[in-house]
Structures are given as C-alpha cells and as structure tokens.
Amino acid sequence: MIPVQGFEGQTVAVLGMGRSGLAAAAALQEGGAQVVVWDDGPAGRDAAAAAGYDLRDMTTTQSFDGVTALIVSPGIPHLYPAPNPAIAAAWDAGVPVDNDIGLFFRSFATADWDRFDVTPRVVAVTGSNGKSTTAALIHHILIENGRPSQLAGNIGRGVLDIDPAHDGEVIVLELSSYQTDLARALTPDLAVLTNLSPDHLDRHAGLGGYFAAKRRLFAEGGPDRALIGVDEAEGQYLANQLIEGADDDRVIRLSSGRKLDGPGWSVFARKGFLSEYRKGRQVGSIDLRPILGLPGAHNHQNACAAYGACRALGLGPKGIEAAMKSYPGLPHRSQLVVERDGVRFINDSKATNVDSTAKALQAFSKIRWICGGLQKDGGLDGLLPHLDHVVKAYVIGREAEAFARQLAGADAEICTTMDVAVARAQADAKPGEVVLLAPAAASFDQYDSFEKRGDDFINCVMNATS
C-alpha cells in the first residue's frame, strides 16, 4: 500500500466504495487521515460499513464541514452529463475534489528514495484502444529483462494498493480518461498516448472534451519523455505542441501503417515489421508477424508503444524482442481460447467500440464474427469498410435485430444469446476460419462487464462439442 501523504490529522471524504474507493480510503487512513465515506448505492455502503468506515451522506454542503478534500472514484461523473450531487456539494463548500491517481502522484515518492541507487520511475499509458495491452506488454518486457516492475491503475491493482517502490523499480500505469480528467497531480516520467477514437463521449461532452482529458496527462506534469501515436490528427497536434523543434527526441512518434523517418525519434510498424528511427537512420527492427501474442495491426501499434517506452527506459532492441516473443497476451484481448478442427476461437470481448472492433476484424481473414450488445453513440458505419473479412455475423444482445440491420451487405444471423451464437458459428465454421468475439458494443445489456461476457464466450466454446 502507498500511504497518502499530506492529510495527517485531517478529515478526508471518499465517494464511491468500489475497488479504487476502498483502496483510497485505506491508503488515506494509513497516512494518518480521518476518513468518512459515501456511496450512492446500498451495496457500496454495506461494503464500506463492513470494512469499518464511517458513513456520511455527502449530498449537502453542510456535510463537508471540517472536510479537507473529497476523493472521487473514476466511475462517478464529476461534470458531464451532470455532476454527482456530492461533487456539486463539495464545490459549493469550497472543498477540493481529487481522485486516487492524484493521491498516488503526490504520495509515491518518499524520503526512502534518498538511499536508492536508481530512482524509481512511472510510465503512464492512456489512449482509446490498446492501453491495457501496451501497459501489460511494457511490464512483461521489463520483468523479462530483469527490471523490477509493478502494473497498476485501470489494469491489475489499484494505484494506491501497490507496494512501496524498490530501488530502480518501474511502475506501469494504465490510465483511462476518467482517471486523467480529475487528477490534480499527474507527473509520470514517461507518458504514452496510443491512439484516439470516439469513446465515452457522454462523459466528456464530445470528442473535444475526451481528447482534453487525455491531453492532461502530458500537459499537467510535463513528463520527461512523451510517446504519441500520430495516426490521428489529435496525436499529431499533441506531439507538435510538446516539441521545441523537429529533432527534439523528448517526443517519440508512434505509427501503425506509415513510415516515420524524420529527424527526431520514431517507432512505427508496416506490414508486420517494427522499425525504430533516430535522426533519420534506422537503429532497430523486429519482425512482429510470428509473435502469437500480438496479432494484427492494432497489436503492432501496441508493440510500437511498448518498444518505444522500453527503449526510453534504457533497454536494448534484442532484449525487447525476446520478451515480446514470450508475451502471452491479455484475457479478453485477441485471446486465443482454443484451436479445434482447424478453427481458431478468439476472445476479444474488450473490443467494445467501433474502432477497436475494426482493428480486430483487420487482424484475421475468414471470420465467423460474434458481435452485438449495448451500442455506443455514433453507429456502426465505421465497421462497414472492414466487413470483407467476415464470412458471417452472429449477433447477440437485447437489440440484436437493430444491430444486425446496420451491418449492410453482411450475412447476419440473429442469435441474441452467447450460447446460441457460439453453437451456430462452430457448426458453420470450416478449417482455416476464425470464430471471433469482437462485440463493437458495451456488455451491460446482458453482462456486468466485458470480462463476464468474455468468460461466457470461453465457457460456451469449451463446453461445445466438435
């Protein structure tokens, strides 16, 4: 645990008693704060009471008398589509609002670091797609090369739940826009933006607000080095804002699909080959095609980001390549479940939006595609250019028929439930084809999370008869 600094003897309120809220409350107490908590749901309040915390309804200005700060869990809206009543009450009371990420960055460094030979470092990864894989891959490469590392944030452990840093350790954080948007301290040593595509638009009042939340990771603390995916205009804009000149290697540009060979530092992948350029010269390359844990162009983009981060941390190309070859992939992210009778079953339940699903569809040919769920804003038009790899779609979800109607030109069968979709796809599939779960939608119409949806897919696949 990371004891929170700066609140000893003060009363701090925590809103939201999920994983991050409970960890924040414990870390605040460990640092000497008096903690009061609240959750809008009875289950959260019951969990807090069971953990021994004092409950206080924070929906009135008076409830913040004597409170120094309000710490908010990432799932709770603080501005759009409307501020949570407790957050609005904190504003009225003049109480600063922060989150666990802000607490982490103000508390991670301690006096113990004075005796370390190598100062610990923090790598923070954000983006619309690929940030989980990128963060996990960086962590894997570091461990495989003998560098101590912990993985936390939106993946793995909560940021305040990790162990205090060791000499030379690298903390790898995956941070969502919900986490970067509110944190009052954001000071990573390396910051990574994988890419940007429309997502969580209701929470950020549009794409501009969403990009602004991501941009805070680079603008607020000024990382020593920034790695920016420049395949979208927003990434090009951000990279340009951060440089002092064309040869400024504090910014590493990343791309999947186009060559970057200018005077600065860049890492890109084309046709399955990763290349590193510095000052106009190639200084490293990796053939990514045989790496089973990183299939498809979208994973090659993740590989570029992880490679660049590890190079910035001082690792050599050969050590990075060897570690990539042993990377097993993440559950629910292009995860090979089984190969049966020449048919591969791939679980990409994390593909919850159009952009990530489009990348999944490009990664394989001859796809039996299981899709559908709680559709996000913007429709499915972005998928239409990528349906040429789809032999047939098997649509699940409560609104499966409406979802299927948008897949113009595709052979689509309404299945509604996962067990029916898996059974139909397996019965139809021929050797050399892929049965791919890549929903292009959120899970909440039928499942508590994308993980639960992916687990159901795996169970249906493993229980199906060949």
Short mmCIF file of C-alpha atoms in Angstrom, two decimals:
data_model
loop_
_atom_site.label_atom_id
_atom_site.label_comp_id
_atom_site.label_asym_id
_atom_site.label_seq_id
_atom_site.Cartn_x
_atom_site.Cartn_y
_atom_site.Cartn_z
CA MET A 1 0.00 0.00 0.00
CA ILE A 2 1.08 3.60 -0.69
CA PRO A 3 0.26 5.69 2.42
CA VAL A 4 -1.24 9.01 1.27
CA GLN A 5 0.86 12.00 2.29
CA GLY A 6 -0.32 15.47 3.24
CA PHE A 7 -3.54 14.73 5.14
CA GLU A 8 -2.33 13.59 8.55
CA GLY A 9 -4.89 14.51 11.23
CA GLN A 10 -7.33 15.89 8.63
CA THR A 11 -10.75 14.61 7.61
CA VAL A 12 -10.97 13.38 4.02
CA ALA A 13 -14.14 12.15 2.32
CA VAL A 14 -14.19 9.32 -0.21
CA LEU A 15 -17.07 8.97 -2.70
CA GLY A 16 -17.63 5.55 -4.26
CA MET A 17 -16.78 2.32 -2.49
CA GLY A 18 -15.63 0.15 -5.36
CA ARG A 19 -12.09 -1.19 -5.73
CA SER A 20 -10.39 2.19 -6.08
CA GLY A 21 -12.52 3.87 -3.39
CA LEU A 22 -11.81 1.19 -0.78
CA ALA A 23 -8.09 1.30 -1.62
CA ALA A 24 -8.06 5.12 -1.38
CA ALA A 25 -9.80 5.04 2.00
CA ALA A 26 -7.30 2.51 3.35
CA ALA A 27 -4.30 4.44 2.00
CA LEU A 28 -5.61 7.70 3.49
CA GLN A 29 -6.01 6.04 6.89
CA GLU A 30 -2.52 4.56 6.58
CA GLY A 31 -1.22 8.09 6.06
CA GLY A 32 -2.94 9.37 9.20
CA ALA A 33 -6.13 10.90 7.78
CA GLN A 34 -9.57 10.59 9.32
CA VAL A 35 -11.78 9.07 6.62
CA VAL A 36 -15.52 9.38 6.02
CA VAL A 37 -17.12 7.65 3.06
CA TRP A 38 -20.26 7.56 0.95
CA ASP A 39 -21.64 5.54 -1.94
CA ASP A 40 -24.83 6.22 -3.89
CA GLY A 41 -25.72 2.53 -3.86
CA PRO A 42 -26.66 0.40 -0.86
CA ALA A 43 -24.20 -2.33 -1.83
CA GLY A 44 -21.31 0.14 -1.70
CA ARG A 45 -22.47 1.50 1.63
CA ASP A 46 -22.75 -2.02 3.01
CA ALA A 47 -19.21 -2.81 1.85
CA ALA A 48 -17.90 0.37 3.48
CA ALA A 49 -19.70 -0.36 6.75
CA ALA A 50 -18.36 -3.92 6.73
CA ALA A 51 -14.85 -2.52 6.31
CA GLY A 52 -15.38 -0.31 9.37
CA TYR A 53 -15.59 3.10 7.71
CA ASP A 54 -17.76 5.96 8.94
CA LEU A 55 -20.61 6.66 6.52
CA ARG A 56 -21.66 10.25 5.83
CA ASP A 57 -24.24 11.37 3.27
CA MET A 58 -22.31 13.96 1.27
CA THR A 59 -25.10 15.35 -0.84
CA THR A 60 -25.41 18.60 1.17
CA THR A 61 -22.96 21.46 1.63
CA GLN A 62 -23.17 21.08 5.42
CA SER A 63 -21.87 17.50 5.20
CA PHE A 64 -18.48 18.92 4.19
CA ASP A 65 -17.97 20.89 7.42
CA GLY A 66 -14.45 20.10 8.58
CA VAL A 67 -13.62 18.08 5.44
CA THR A 68 -10.30 18.88 3.74
CA ALA A 69 -10.80 17.08 0.42
CA LEU A 70 -13.19 14.82 -1.49
CA ILE A 71 -11.69 11.81 -3.29
CA VAL A 72 -13.90 10.51 -6.11
CA SER A 73 -13.90 7.06 -7.71
CA PRO A 74 -13.39 7.13 -11.51
CA GLY A 75 -16.82 5.78 -12.46
CA ILE A 76 -18.64 8.74 -10.88
CA PRO A 77 -19.41 11.69 -13.24
CA HIS A 78 -17.96 14.97 -11.99
CA LEU A 79 -19.03 17.27 -14.83
CA TYR A 80 -20.86 15.57 -17.72
CA PRO A 81 -23.54 14.52 -18.33
CA ALA A 82 -24.21 16.06 -14.89
CA PRO A 83 -22.12 16.43 -11.72
CA ASN A 84 -22.82 13.91 -8.99
CA PRO A 85 -24.72 15.69 -6.16
CA ALA A 86 -21.90 15.05 -3.70
CA ILE A 87 -19.37 16.64 -6.04
CA ALA A 88 -21.62 19.67 -6.56
CA ALA A 89 -21.95 19.97 -2.78
CA ALA A 90 -18.15 19.87 -2.42
CA TRP A 91 -17.83 22.67 -4.96
CA ASP A 92 -20.33 24.76 -3.05
CA ALA A 93 -18.43 24.13 0.17
CA GLY A 94 -15.09 25.06 -1.42
CA VAL A 95 -13.67 21.58 -0.81
CA PRO A 96 -11.03 20.42 -3.37
CA VAL A 97 -12.01 17.35 -5.41
CA ASP A 98 -9.38 14.79 -6.46
CA ASN A 99 -9.09 11.08 -7.22
CA ASP A 100 -6.80 8.18 -6.34
CA ILE A 101 -4.47 8.97 -9.26
CA GLY A 102 -3.84 12.45 -7.89
CA LEU A 103 -3.21 10.97 -4.42
CA PHE A 104 -0.76 8.47 -5.90
CA PHE A 105 1.37 11.05 -7.67
CA ARG A 106 1.55 13.27 -4.56
CA SER A 107 2.46 10.33 -2.31
CA PHE A 108 4.57 7.85 -4.28
CA ALA A 109 7.98 9.45 -3.72
CA THR A 110 9.29 9.22 -0.14
CA ALA A 111 12.41 10.03 1.84
CA ASP A 112 13.46 6.38 1.47
CA TRP A 113 14.33 7.11 -2.14
CA ASP A 114 17.43 9.02 -0.99
CA ARG A 115 19.19 5.71 -0.36
CA PHE A 116 18.27 4.18 -3.73
CA ASP A 117 20.96 3.82 -6.38
CA VAL A 118 18.39 4.21 -9.18
CA THR A 119 15.33 6.42 -8.73
CA PRO A 120 12.02 4.62 -9.37
CA ARG A 121 10.12 5.72 -12.44
CA VAL A 122 6.49 5.83 -13.51
CA VAL A 123 5.22 5.05 -17.02
CA ALA A 124 1.60 6.09 -17.63
CA VAL A 125 -0.30 4.75 -20.64
CA THR A 126 -3.55 6.19 -21.96
CA GLY A 127 -5.46 6.14 -25.25
CA SER A 128 -8.74 4.92 -26.67
CA ASN A 129 -7.63 1.42 -27.61
CA GLY A 130 -4.68 -0.77 -26.75
CA LYS A 131 -3.69 0.86 -23.48
CA SER A 132 -4.21 -2.33 -21.45
CA THR A 133 -2.13 -4.42 -23.84
CA THR A 134 0.53 -1.72 -24.08
CA ALA A 135 0.82 -1.36 -20.31
CA ALA A 136 0.89 -5.13 -19.77
CA LEU A 137 3.46 -5.57 -22.54
CA ILE A 138 5.77 -2.90 -21.08
CA HIS A 139 5.51 -4.60 -17.69
CA HIS A 140 6.23 -8.02 -19.24
CA ILE A 141 9.28 -6.75 -21.14
CA LEU A 142 10.69 -5.12 -18.02
CA ILE A 143 10.27 -8.26 -15.91
CA GLU A 144 11.74 -10.49 -18.63
CA ASN A 145 14.79 -8.19 -18.77
CA GLY A 146 15.33 -8.30 -15.00
CA ARG A 147 13.89 -4.88 -14.22
CA PRO A 148 11.61 -4.73 -11.15
CA SER A 149 8.14 -3.53 -12.10
CA GLN A 150 4.55 -3.30 -10.87
CA LEU A 151 1.44 -2.98 -13.06
CA ALA A 152 -1.50 -0.95 -11.76
CA GLY A 153 -4.27 1.56 -12.46
CA ASN A 154 -7.05 0.57 -14.82
CA ILE A 155 -5.44 -2.88 -15.02
CA GLY A 156 -4.14 -5.10 -12.27
CA ARG A 157 -4.01 -3.48 -8.84
CA GLY A 158 -5.32 -0.10 -7.77
CA VAL A 159 -2.61 2.57 -7.80
CA LEU A 160 -2.67 3.02 -4.02
CA ASP A 161 -2.75 -0.73 -3.44
CA ILE A 162 0.72 -1.42 -4.87
CA ASP A 163 3.83 -1.93 -2.78
CA PRO A 164 6.16 0.98 -1.97
CA ALA A 165 8.82 1.32 -4.65
CA HIS A 166 12.04 -0.67 -4.73
CA ASP A 167 15.41 0.62 -5.92
CA GLY A 168 15.20 1.12 -9.68
CA GLU A 169 11.62 -0.11 -9.97
CA VAL A 170 9.34 0.95 -12.82
CA ILE A 171 5.63 1.40 -12.10
CA VAL A 172 3.48 0.94 -15.22
CA LEU A 173 0.03 2.54 -15.02
CA GLU A 174 -2.87 2.17 -17.40
CA LEU A 175 -4.99 5.32 -17.06
CA SER A 176 -8.43 5.92 -18.54
CA SER A 177 -9.86 9.31 -19.43
CA TYR A 178 -11.99 9.06 -16.28
CA GLN A 179 -8.80 8.90 -14.25
CA THR A 180 -6.76 11.58 -16.04
CA ASP A 181 -9.65 14.03 -16.23
CA LEU A 182 -9.91 14.71 -12.49
CA ALA A 183 -6.46 14.03 -11.02
CA ARG A 184 -4.90 17.15 -9.50
CA ALA A 185 -1.38 15.71 -9.84
CA LEU A 186 -0.17 13.96 -12.99
CA THR A 187 3.62 13.63 -13.06
CA PRO A 188 4.76 10.43 -14.79
CA ASP A 189 8.33 10.12 -16.05
CA LEU A 190 7.09 8.69 -19.35
CA ALA A 191 3.60 9.24 -20.78
CA VAL A 192 2.12 7.27 -23.68
CA LEU A 193 -0.88 8.06 -25.91
CA THR A 194 -1.65 5.01 -28.04
CA ASN A 195 -4.38 6.49 -30.25
CA LEU A 196 -7.63 8.42 -30.12
CA SER A 197 -11.09 7.50 -31.39
CA PRO A 198 -14.59 8.44 -30.19
CA ASP A 199 -15.44 6.87 -26.84
CA HIS A 200 -17.13 7.89 -23.57
CA LEU A 201 -18.50 10.95 -25.38
CA ASP A 202 -21.38 11.44 -22.94
CA ARG A 203 -18.93 11.58 -20.04
CA HIS A 204 -16.78 14.23 -21.76
CA ALA A 205 -19.43 16.19 -23.73
CA GLY A 206 -17.97 15.18 -27.07
CA LEU A 207 -14.67 14.25 -28.71
CA GLY A 208 -13.00 17.55 -27.79
CA GLY A 209 -13.62 17.00 -24.10
CA TYR A 210 -12.47 13.40 -24.38
CA PHE A 211 -9.20 14.47 -26.02
CA ALA A 212 -8.74 17.20 -23.41
CA ALA A 213 -8.96 14.58 -20.66
CA LYS A 214 -6.24 12.52 -22.35
CA ARG A 215 -4.10 15.58 -23.04
CA ARG A 216 -3.92 16.44 -19.30
CA LEU A 217 -1.51 13.54 -18.79
CA PHE A 218 1.03 15.38 -20.95
CA ALA A 219 0.21 18.99 -20.13
CA GLU A 220 -0.19 18.97 -16.35
CA GLY A 221 3.08 17.45 -15.18
CA GLY A 222 5.37 17.59 -18.18
CA PRO A 223 6.80 14.04 -18.47
CA ASP A 224 10.49 13.67 -19.25
CA ARG A 225 9.55 11.87 -22.41
CA ALA A 226 6.24 11.51 -24.29
CA LEU A 227 5.33 8.75 -26.73
CA ILE A 228 2.50 9.83 -29.03
CA GLY A 229 0.53 7.87 -31.58
CA VAL A 230 0.32 10.18 -34.58
CA ASP A 231 -2.08 8.26 -36.81
CA GLU A 232 -4.86 10.70 -35.87
CA ALA A 233 -4.88 14.48 -36.10
CA GLU A 234 -5.17 14.82 -32.32
CA GLY A 235 -1.94 12.88 -31.83
CA GLN A 236 -0.13 14.96 -34.43
CA TYR A 237 -1.37 18.12 -32.72
CA LEU A 238 -0.25 16.94 -29.29
CA ALA A 239 3.17 15.81 -30.49
CA ASN A 240 3.70 19.17 -32.17
CA GLN A 241 2.72 21.05 -29.03
CA LEU A 242 5.31 19.18 -26.98
CA ILE A 243 8.36 19.61 -29.20
CA GLU A 244 10.80 22.50 -29.37
CA GLY A 245 11.99 21.56 -32.86
CA ALA A 246 11.95 18.82 -35.48
CA ASP A 247 14.85 16.91 -33.89
CA ASP A 248 13.51 17.09 -30.30
CA ASP A 249 13.75 13.48 -29.12
CA ARG A 250 11.79 14.09 -25.93
CA VAL A 251 8.80 13.12 -28.08
CA ILE A 252 8.77 9.67 -29.67
CA ARG A 253 6.26 9.46 -32.50
CA LEU A 254 4.42 6.18 -32.99
CA SER A 255 2.53 4.84 -36.00
CA SER A 256 0.95 1.68 -37.31
CA GLY A 257 0.87 1.80 -41.07
CA ARG A 258 3.07 4.66 -42.17
CA LYS A 259 6.79 5.30 -42.24
CA LEU A 260 8.19 7.90 -39.83
CA ASP A 261 11.78 8.67 -40.78
CA GLY A 262 12.20 12.35 -39.93
CA PRO A 263 14.99 13.91 -37.86
CA GLY A 264 13.51 13.04 -34.45
CA TRP A 265 12.83 9.72 -32.70
CA SER A 266 10.10 7.46 -34.04
CA VAL A 267 8.84 3.87 -33.88
CA PHE A 268 6.43 2.53 -36.50
CA ALA A 269 5.12 -0.74 -37.89
CA ARG A 270 4.39 -1.52 -41.54
CA LYS A 271 3.36 -4.87 -42.99
CA GLY A 272 4.25 -6.63 -39.75
CA PHE A 273 7.72 -5.12 -39.28
CA LEU A 274 8.55 -2.72 -36.45
CA SER A 275 11.22 -0.09 -37.13
CA GLU A 276 12.94 2.40 -34.86
CA TYR A 277 14.40 5.57 -36.42
CA ARG A 278 16.58 8.20 -34.79
CA LYS A 279 17.91 11.25 -36.62
CA GLY A 280 16.74 9.83 -39.94
CA ARG A 281 18.51 6.47 -39.54
CA GLN A 282 17.09 3.06 -38.68
CA VAL A 283 18.57 1.78 -35.42
CA GLY A 284 16.35 -1.20 -34.66
CA SER A 285 13.76 -3.54 -36.17
CA ILE A 286 11.58 -6.53 -35.21
CA ASP A 287 9.54 -8.92 -37.33
CA LEU A 288 6.24 -8.94 -35.42
CA ARG A 289 4.41 -11.41 -37.66
CA PRO A 290 5.40 -14.63 -35.83
CA ILE A 291 4.62 -13.23 -32.36
CA LEU A 292 1.40 -15.06 -31.45
CA GLY A 293 0.55 -12.81 -28.51
CA LEU A 294 0.42 -9.71 -30.74
CA PRO A 295 -1.73 -10.47 -33.80
CA GLY A 296 -2.86 -7.79 -36.22
CA ALA A 297 -2.05 -4.18 -36.96
CA HIS A 298 -3.70 -2.90 -33.78
CA ASN A 299 -1.39 -5.04 -31.66
CA HIS A 300 1.56 -3.95 -33.77
CA GLN A 301 0.67 -0.39 -32.77
CA ASN A 302 0.73 -1.52 -29.13
CA ALA A 303 4.09 -3.17 -29.74
CA CYS A 304 5.50 0.10 -31.10
CA ALA A 305 4.39 1.98 -27.99
CA ALA A 306 5.79 -0.65 -25.63
CA TYR A 307 9.04 -0.88 -27.60
CA GLY A 308 9.49 2.91 -27.53
CA ALA A 309 8.80 3.10 -23.80
CA CYS A 310 11.28 0.34 -23.01
CA ARG A 311 13.92 1.90 -25.26
CA ALA A 312 13.40 5.20 -23.41
CA LEU A 313 13.96 3.27 -20.17
CA GLY A 314 17.31 2.04 -21.46
CA LEU A 315 16.56 -1.48 -22.72
CA GLY A 316 18.16 -2.80 -25.89
CA PRO A 317 16.27 -3.95 -29.01
CA LYS A 318 17.29 -7.60 -28.70
CA GLY A 319 16.11 -7.87 -25.10
CA ILE A 320 12.81 -6.25 -26.02
CA GLU A 321 12.31 -8.57 -28.99
CA ALA A 322 12.99 -11.69 -26.92
CA ALA A 323 10.47 -10.59 -24.30
CA MET A 324 7.82 -9.82 -26.91
CA LYS A 325 8.10 -13.37 -28.23
CA SER A 326 7.16 -14.74 -24.81
CA TYR A 327 4.27 -12.33 -24.25
CA PRO A 328 1.12 -14.42 -23.73
CA GLY A 329 -1.44 -11.70 -24.43
CA LEU A 330 -4.21 -10.49 -22.13
CA PRO A 331 -7.51 -12.17 -21.36
CA HIS A 332 -10.36 -10.77 -23.49
CA ARG A 333 -7.94 -9.01 -25.86
CA SER A 334 -7.28 -11.05 -29.03
CA GLN A 335 -7.05 -14.06 -26.70
CA LEU A 336 -6.67 -17.44 -28.37
CA VAL A 337 -9.10 -19.68 -26.47
CA VAL A 338 -8.60 -22.91 -28.41
CA GLU A 339 -7.96 -24.26 -31.90
CA ARG A 340 -10.33 -27.08 -32.76
CA ASP A 341 -10.55 -28.94 -36.09
CA GLY A 342 -8.56 -26.19 -37.78
CA VAL A 343 -10.80 -23.40 -36.43
CA ARG A 344 -9.41 -20.81 -34.01
CA PHE A 345 -11.68 -19.30 -31.36
CA ILE A 346 -10.58 -15.76 -30.41
CA ASN A 347 -11.93 -13.79 -27.42
CA ASP A 348 -11.71 -10.03 -27.97
CA SER A 349 -14.54 -9.05 -25.60
CA LYS A 350 -12.60 -5.85 -24.80
CA ALA A 351 -13.43 -4.61 -28.32
CA THR A 352 -16.30 -2.51 -27.02
CA ASN A 353 -16.26 0.27 -29.63
CA VAL A 354 -16.20 0.53 -33.40
CA ASP A 355 -12.53 1.43 -33.74
CA SER A 356 -11.18 -1.45 -31.66
CA THR A 357 -13.52 -3.88 -33.40
CA ALA A 358 -12.44 -2.64 -36.83
CA LYS A 359 -8.85 -3.39 -35.87
CA ALA A 360 -9.83 -6.88 -34.70
CA LEU A 361 -11.61 -7.55 -37.99
CA GLN A 362 -8.50 -6.49 -39.90
CA ALA A 363 -6.31 -8.89 -37.88
CA PHE A 364 -7.92 -12.06 -39.25
CA SER A 365 -9.37 -13.37 -42.51
CA LYS A 366 -12.41 -15.62 -42.95
CA ILE A 367 -14.14 -14.59 -39.73
CA ARG A 368 -17.25 -16.01 -38.08
CA TRP A 369 -17.99 -12.84 -36.14
CA ILE A 370 -19.91 -12.77 -32.85
CA CYS A 371 -20.98 -9.19 -32.19
CA GLY A 372 -23.62 -7.02 -30.53
CA GLY A 373 -24.57 -5.65 -27.14
CA LEU A 374 -25.29 -2.21 -25.75
CA GLN A 375 -24.44 0.02 -28.69
CA LYS A 376 -22.47 3.23 -28.13
CA ASP A 377 -23.09 6.59 -29.78
CA GLY A 378 -22.06 7.03 -33.40
CA GLY A 379 -23.49 3.92 -35.06
CA LEU A 380 -21.61 1.14 -36.85
CA ASP A 381 -20.73 2.85 -40.14
CA GLY A 382 -17.04 2.73 -39.26
CA LEU A 383 -17.17 -1.07 -39.45
CA LEU A 384 -18.63 -1.31 -42.94
CA PRO A 385 -15.30 -0.98 -44.81
CA HIS A 386 -13.92 -3.92 -42.81
CA LEU A 387 -16.68 -6.47 -43.33
CA ASP A 388 -14.93 -8.08 -46.31
CA HIS A 389 -13.16 -10.46 -43.89
CA VAL A 390 -16.47 -11.51 -42.32
CA VAL A 391 -17.95 -14.74 -43.66
CA LYS A 392 -20.97 -14.38 -41.38
CA ALA A 393 -22.02 -12.35 -38.32
CA TYR A 394 -23.79 -13.89 -35.34
CA VAL A 395 -25.48 -11.08 -33.42
CA ILE A 396 -26.13 -11.18 -29.67
CA GLY A 397 -27.71 -8.69 -27.28
CA ARG A 398 -31.17 -7.48 -26.37
CA GLU A 399 -31.29 -5.31 -29.50
CA ALA A 400 -29.65 -7.83 -31.82
CA GLU A 401 -32.07 -7.21 -34.69
CA ALA A 402 -31.45 -3.44 -34.72
CA PHE A 403 -27.69 -4.07 -34.51
CA ALA A 404 -27.78 -6.51 -37.42
CA ARG A 405 -29.70 -4.10 -39.65
CA GLN A 406 -26.72 -1.73 -39.56
CA LEU A 407 -24.32 -4.34 -40.97
CA ALA A 408 -25.19 -3.53 -44.56
CA GLY A 409 -24.10 -6.23 -47.00
CA ALA A 410 -23.09 -8.74 -44.33
CA ASP A 411 -24.70 -12.14 -43.85
CA ALA A 412 -26.04 -11.77 -40.28
CA GLU A 413 -27.95 -14.20 -38.08
CA ILE A 414 -29.89 -13.06 -35.02
CA CYS A 415 -28.75 -15.24 -32.11
CA THR A 416 -29.44 -12.98 -29.09
CA THR A 417 -27.52 -15.13 -26.59
CA MET A 418 -23.89 -16.20 -26.47
CA ASP A 419 -24.55 -19.94 -26.28
CA VAL A 420 -26.65 -19.84 -29.45
CA ALA A 421 -24.08 -17.68 -31.28
CA VAL A 422 -21.17 -19.96 -30.39
CA ALA A 423 -23.12 -23.07 -31.34
CA ARG A 424 -24.18 -21.60 -34.72
CA ALA A 425 -20.69 -20.28 -35.51
CA GLN A 426 -18.99 -23.54 -34.61
CA ALA A 427 -21.45 -25.56 -36.69
CA ASP A 428 -20.80 -23.33 -39.71
CA ALA A 429 -17.04 -22.83 -39.36
CA LYS A 430 -14.59 -24.51 -41.73
CA PRO A 431 -10.86 -25.23 -41.24
CA GLY A 432 -8.79 -22.06 -41.59
CA GLU A 433 -11.57 -19.82 -40.30
CA VAL A 434 -11.72 -17.86 -37.04
CA VAL A 435 -14.65 -17.58 -34.66
CA LEU A 436 -14.11 -14.09 -33.26
CA LEU A 437 -15.93 -12.43 -30.38
CA ALA A 438 -15.44 -8.70 -31.02
CA PRO A 439 -18.75 -7.13 -29.93
CA ALA A 440 -18.36 -3.46 -31.01
CA ALA A 441 -20.61 -2.67 -28.06
CA ALA A 442 -20.70 -2.45 -24.31
CA SER A 443 -21.75 -5.52 -22.32
CA PHE A 444 -24.21 -4.06 -19.85
CA ASP A 445 -27.41 -5.16 -21.59
CA GLN A 446 -26.60 -8.78 -20.70
CA TYR A 447 -23.43 -8.83 -18.54
CA ASP A 448 -21.91 -6.95 -15.63
CA SER A 449 -18.66 -6.34 -17.54
CA PHE A 450 -16.80 -7.17 -20.74
CA GLU A 451 -14.82 -9.69 -18.67
CA LYS A 452 -18.01 -11.57 -17.77
CA ARG A 453 -19.01 -11.55 -21.42
CA GLY A 454 -15.62 -12.92 -22.44
CA ASP A 455 -15.78 -15.59 -19.76
CA ASP A 456 -19.18 -16.67 -21.05
CA PHE A 457 -17.76 -16.95 -24.57
CA ILE A 458 -14.89 -19.09 -23.29
CA ASN A 459 -17.24 -21.34 -21.34
CA CYS A 460 -19.53 -21.79 -24.34
CA VAL A 461 -16.58 -22.61 -26.58
CA MET A 462 -15.05 -25.09 -24.17
CA ASN A 463 -18.38 -26.78 -23.45
CA ALA A 464 -19.36 -27.05 -27.10
CA THR A 465 -18.96 -30.37 -28.85
CA SER A 466 -16.97 -30.51 -32.02
#
